[in-house]
CSV table of C-alpha atoms and ligand atoms in Angstrom, one decimal:
chain,number,residue,atom,x,y,z
A,1,MET,CA,125.6,111.6,72.9
A,2,GLY,CA,126.9,110.9,76.4
A,3,LYS,CA,128.5,113.4,78.6
A,4,LEU,CA,131.8,115.0,77.5
A,5,ARG,CA,134.6,112.9,79.0
A,6,LEU,CA,137.6,114.9,80.3
A,7,ALA,CA,141.1,113.9,81.2
A,8,VAL,CA,142.5,116.5,83.6
A,9,LEU,CA,146.3,116.7,83.7
A,10,ALA,CA,147.8,118.4,86.8
A,11,SER,CA,151.2,118.6,88.5
A,12,GLY,CA,150.4,120.6,91.6
A,13,ARG,CA,147.8,121.9,94.0
A,14,GLY,CA,144.9,121.5,91.6
A,15,THR,CA,142.6,124.4,92.3
A,16,ASN,CA,141.6,124.6,88.7
A,17,LEU,CA,140.7,120.9,88.8
A,18,GLN,CA,138.7,121.6,91.9
A,19,ALA,CA,136.9,124.4,90.1
A,20,LEU,CA,135.9,121.9,87.4
A,21,ILE,CA,134.8,119.3,89.9
A,22,ASP,CA,132.6,122.0,91.6
A,23,ALA,CA,131.2,123.3,88.3
A,24,ILE,CA,130.2,119.8,87.4
A,25,ALA,CA,128.5,119.3,90.8
A,26,ALA,CA,126.7,122.6,90.4
A,27,GLY,CA,125.4,121.6,87.0
A,28,GLU,CA,127.2,124.4,85.3
A,29,LEU,CA,129.5,122.1,83.4
A,30,GLU,CA,128.0,119.2,81.5
A,31,ALA,CA,131.0,116.9,81.5
A,32,GLU,CA,132.5,114.1,83.6
A,33,ILE,CA,136.1,113.7,84.6
A,34,ALA,CA,137.1,110.3,83.3
A,35,VAL,CA,140.6,110.4,84.7
A,36,ILE,CA,143.1,112.7,86.4
A,37,ILE,CA,146.7,112.3,85.3
A,38,SER,CA,149.7,113.6,87.0
A,39,ASN,CA,153.5,113.4,86.5
A,40,ARG,CA,154.0,113.9,90.2
A,41,ARG,CA,153.0,111.3,92.8
A,42,ASP,CA,152.6,113.9,95.5
A,43,ALA,CA,150.4,116.3,93.5
A,44,GLN,CA,147.6,117.7,95.6
A,45,ALA,CA,145.4,117.3,92.5
A,46,LEU,CA,145.5,113.5,92.9
A,47,GLU,CA,144.3,113.9,96.5
A,48,ARG,CA,141.4,116.1,95.4
A,49,GLY,CA,140.4,113.4,92.8
A,50,ARG,CA,140.7,110.6,95.4
A,51,LYS,CA,138.1,112.5,97.6
A,52,HIS,CA,135.7,112.5,94.7
A,53,GLN,CA,136.3,108.9,93.6
A,54,ILE,CA,137.7,110.0,90.2
A,55,PRO,CA,140.1,107.5,88.5
A,56,LEU,CA,143.7,108.6,89.0
A,57,CYS,CA,146.7,107.9,87.0
A,58,PHE,CA,150.3,108.7,88.0
A,59,LEU,CA,152.7,108.5,85.1
A,60,ASP,CA,156.3,108.7,86.4
A,61,PRO,CA,158.5,110.5,83.8
A,62,ARG,CA,161.5,108.6,85.1
A,63,GLU,CA,160.1,105.4,83.8
A,64,TYR,CA,160.2,106.6,80.2
A,65,ILE,CA,163.3,106.8,78.0
A,66,ASP,CA,162.4,110.2,76.6
A,67,SER,CA,159.5,112.7,76.3
A,68,ASP,CA,158.2,111.1,73.1
A,69,ALA,CA,157.8,107.8,75.0
A,70,TYR,CA,156.1,109.7,77.8
A,71,ASP,CA,153.7,111.4,75.4
A,72,ARG,CA,152.8,108.1,73.9
A,73,ALA,CA,151.9,106.8,77.4
A,74,LEU,CA,149.7,109.8,77.9
A,75,VAL,CA,147.9,109.3,74.7
A,76,ALA,CA,147.4,105.7,75.5
A,77,VAL,CA,145.7,106.7,78.8
A,78,TRP,CA,143.5,109.2,77.0
A,79,GLN,CA,142.4,106.5,74.6
A,80,GLU,CA,141.9,103.9,77.3
A,81,TYR,CA,139.5,106.3,79.1
A,82,LYS,CA,137.8,107.3,75.9
A,83,VAL,CA,138.6,111.0,76.5
A,84,ASP,CA,136.9,113.6,74.4
A,85,LEU,CA,138.8,116.6,75.7
A,86,VAL,CA,142.2,116.8,77.4
A,87,VAL,CA,142.4,119.6,80.0
A,88,LEU,CA,145.8,120.9,81.2
A,89,ALA,CA,145.4,122.4,84.6
A,90,GLY,CA,148.9,123.3,85.9
A,91,PHE,CA,150.5,120.4,84.1
A,92,MET,CA,154.2,121.4,84.1
A,93,ARG,CA,155.3,119.6,81.0
A,94,LEU,CA,155.2,120.6,77.4
A,95,LEU,CA,153.3,118.2,75.2
A,96,GLY,CA,155.2,117.0,72.2
A,97,PRO,CA,154.0,117.1,68.6
A,98,GLU,CA,152.8,113.5,68.6
A,99,ALA,CA,150.3,114.1,71.4
A,100,VAL,CA,149.2,117.4,70.0
A,101,ARG,CA,148.6,115.9,66.6
A,102,ALA,CA,146.7,112.9,68.0
A,103,TYR,CA,144.3,115.2,69.8
A,104,ARG,CA,144.4,118.3,67.6
A,105,ASN,CA,141.9,121.0,68.9
A,106,ARG,CA,140.9,118.6,71.7
A,107,ILE,CA,143.5,119.8,74.2
A,108,VAL,CA,143.0,123.0,76.2
A,109,ASN,CA,145.2,124.9,78.6
A,110,ILE,CA,144.8,127.8,81.0
A,111,HIS,CA,147.6,130.3,81.3
A,112,PRO,CA,147.8,133.1,83.9
A,113,SER,CA,148.3,136.0,81.6
A,114,LEU,CA,146.7,137.7,78.6
A,115,LEU,CA,148.4,135.8,75.8
A,116,PRO,CA,150.5,136.4,73.8
A,117,SER,CA,152.0,138.5,76.6
A,118,PHE,CA,154.0,136.6,79.1
A,119,PRO,CA,154.0,133.0,78.0
A,120,GLY,CA,156.0,130.3,79.9
A,121,LEU,CA,156.8,130.1,83.5
A,122,ASN,CA,156.0,132.8,86.2
A,123,ALA,CA,153.6,134.7,84.0
A,124,GLN,CA,152.4,136.8,87.0
A,125,ALA,CA,155.9,137.8,88.0
A,126,GLN,CA,156.6,138.7,84.4
A,127,ALA,CA,153.6,140.9,84.3
A,128,VAL,CA,154.5,142.7,87.6
A,129,ALA,CA,158.1,143.2,86.5
A,130,TYR,CA,157.0,144.6,83.1
A,131,GLY,CA,154.6,147.1,84.7
A,132,VAL,CA,151.5,146.3,82.7
A,133,ARG,CA,148.3,147.9,84.1
A,134,TYR,CA,146.1,144.8,83.2
A,135,SER,CA,146.8,141.2,83.1
A,136,GLY,CA,144.5,138.2,83.4
A,137,CYS,CA,144.1,134.6,82.1
A,138,THR,CA,143.7,132.8,78.9
A,139,VAL,CA,142.1,129.5,77.9
A,140,HIS,CA,143.4,128.2,74.6
A,141,PHE,CA,143.7,125.2,72.5
A,142,VAL,CA,147.1,123.6,72.6
A,143,ASP,CA,149.3,123.5,69.6
A,144,GLU,CA,153.0,122.6,69.1
A,145,GLY,CA,154.3,125.8,70.7
A,146,MET,CA,154.5,127.1,74.3
A,147,ASP,CA,151.2,128.8,75.1
A,148,THR,CA,150.6,129.8,71.5
A,149,GLY,CA,147.4,127.9,70.4
A,150,PRO,CA,144.1,129.5,69.3
A,151,ILE,CA,142.5,131.5,72.1
A,152,ILE,CA,139.0,130.5,73.4
A,153,LEU,CA,138.4,132.9,76.3
A,154,GLN,CA,140.2,135.5,78.2
A,155,ALA,CA,139.5,137.4,81.4
A,156,VAL,CA,141.1,140.7,82.4
A,157,VAL,CA,142.2,141.8,85.9
A,158,PRO,CA,143.8,145.1,87.0
A,159,VAL,CA,147.4,145.2,88.2
A,160,LYS,CA,147.7,147.4,91.3
A,161,GLU,CA,150.6,149.6,92.2
A,162,ASP,CA,151.4,147.6,95.3
A,163,ASP,CA,151.0,144.2,93.7
A,164,ASN,CA,153.6,141.5,94.0
A,165,PRO,CA,153.6,138.3,92.0
A,166,GLU,CA,151.6,136.5,94.7
A,167,THR,CA,148.9,139.1,95.1
A,168,LEU,CA,148.4,139.4,91.4
A,169,ALA,CA,148.4,135.6,91.0
A,170,ALA,CA,145.6,135.3,93.6
A,171,ARG,CA,143.5,137.9,91.8
A,172,ILE,CA,144.1,136.1,88.5
A,173,LEU,CA,143.4,132.6,90.0
A,174,LYS,CA,139.9,133.7,91.0
A,175,GLU,CA,139.1,134.5,87.4
A,176,GLU,CA,140.8,131.2,86.2
A,177,HIS,CA,138.3,129.3,88.3
A,178,ARG,CA,135.4,131.0,86.6
A,179,LEU,CA,136.8,131.0,83.1
A,180,TYR,CA,137.9,127.4,82.7
A,181,PRO,CA,134.5,125.8,83.4
A,182,ARG,CA,132.9,128.3,81.0
A,183,ALA,CA,135.3,127.6,78.2
A,184,ILE,CA,134.9,123.8,78.6
A,185,GLN,CA,131.1,124.1,78.7
A,186,LEU,CA,131.3,125.9,75.3
A,187,PHE,CA,133.3,123.0,74.0
A,188,ALA,CA,130.8,120.6,75.5
A,189,GLU,CA,128.0,122.4,73.7
A,190,GLY,CA,129.9,122.0,70.4
A,191,ARG,CA,130.1,125.8,70.0
A,192,LEU,CA,133.8,126.2,69.4
A,193,GLU,CA,135.1,126.3,65.8
A,194,VAL,CA,138.8,126.8,65.1
A,195,VAL,CA,139.4,128.9,61.9
A,196,GLY,CA,143.1,129.3,61.5
A,197,ARG,CA,144.4,131.1,64.6
A,198,ARG,CA,140.9,132.2,65.6
A,199,VAL,CA,138.2,130.5,67.6
A,200,ARG,CA,134.7,131.3,66.6
A,201,ILE,CA,132.0,130.9,69.3
A,202,LYS,CA,128.8,129.8,67.6
A,203,ASP,CA,125.4,131.0,68.9
A,204,LYS,CA,123.4,128.5,70.9
B,301,LIG,C1,147.4,128.2,87.3
B,301,LIG,O1,147.9,129.5,87.6
B,301,LIG,C2,147.3,128.0,85.8
B,301,LIG,O2,147.0,129.1,85.1
B,301,LIG,C3,148.7,127.6,85.4
B,301,LIG,O3,149.1,126.7,86.5
B,301,LIG,C4,148.4,127.1,87.7
B,301,LIG,C5,147.8,125.9,88.2
B,301,LIG,O4,147.2,126.1,89.5
B,301,LIG,N1,148.8,126.9,84.2
B,301,LIG,P1,146.3,125.0,90.1
B,301,LIG,O5,147.2,123.7,90.3
B,301,LIG,O6,145.1,124.7,89.3
B,301,LIG,O7,145.9,125.5,91.5
């Protein structure tokens, strides 16, 4: 079998994308990024991809009549690039049921909290406001809900008394950059098995 082919979807600065690029270069992640897709023309993630000569695809939401049509365009790109795994890395759109169904258990996301706590936007601010002592990040398969799919890996970070959303986000982000390549490498090794809500990690 060839290398695992990834589509990375990103809307913003793309530091998680960069962590994947770096992990691949370091030989820690046996995969290749077949295409980077963004819904924003000015996403820094596209710039990062350009530097590494990775194929880029900007899909402008304004050119589609509704989100179902947009999702179909996404799936078409995944198929065109023969993508094995779709990696959401700060992609600020919810995927609809059609896309999720077409790539069931082949779409992963990273979220900056210990799910199921604090799904949705501004997870780090939610954690600070709630007053939890620990937060972290979660890599999970994507299902039809918002940040609700089966959990692959999590990492825990402490919340300090003087944290604000930005300081906590920075601490979590460091862990995201370690966690995401690891989770995808497990997928690449064929070691993830989804059993209901739970993900079993098979021995090597
Ligand atoms: C990360 O915090 C990730 O957990 C969330 O969106 C942010 C993306 O950051 N889903 P970056 O674009 O990878 O720097």
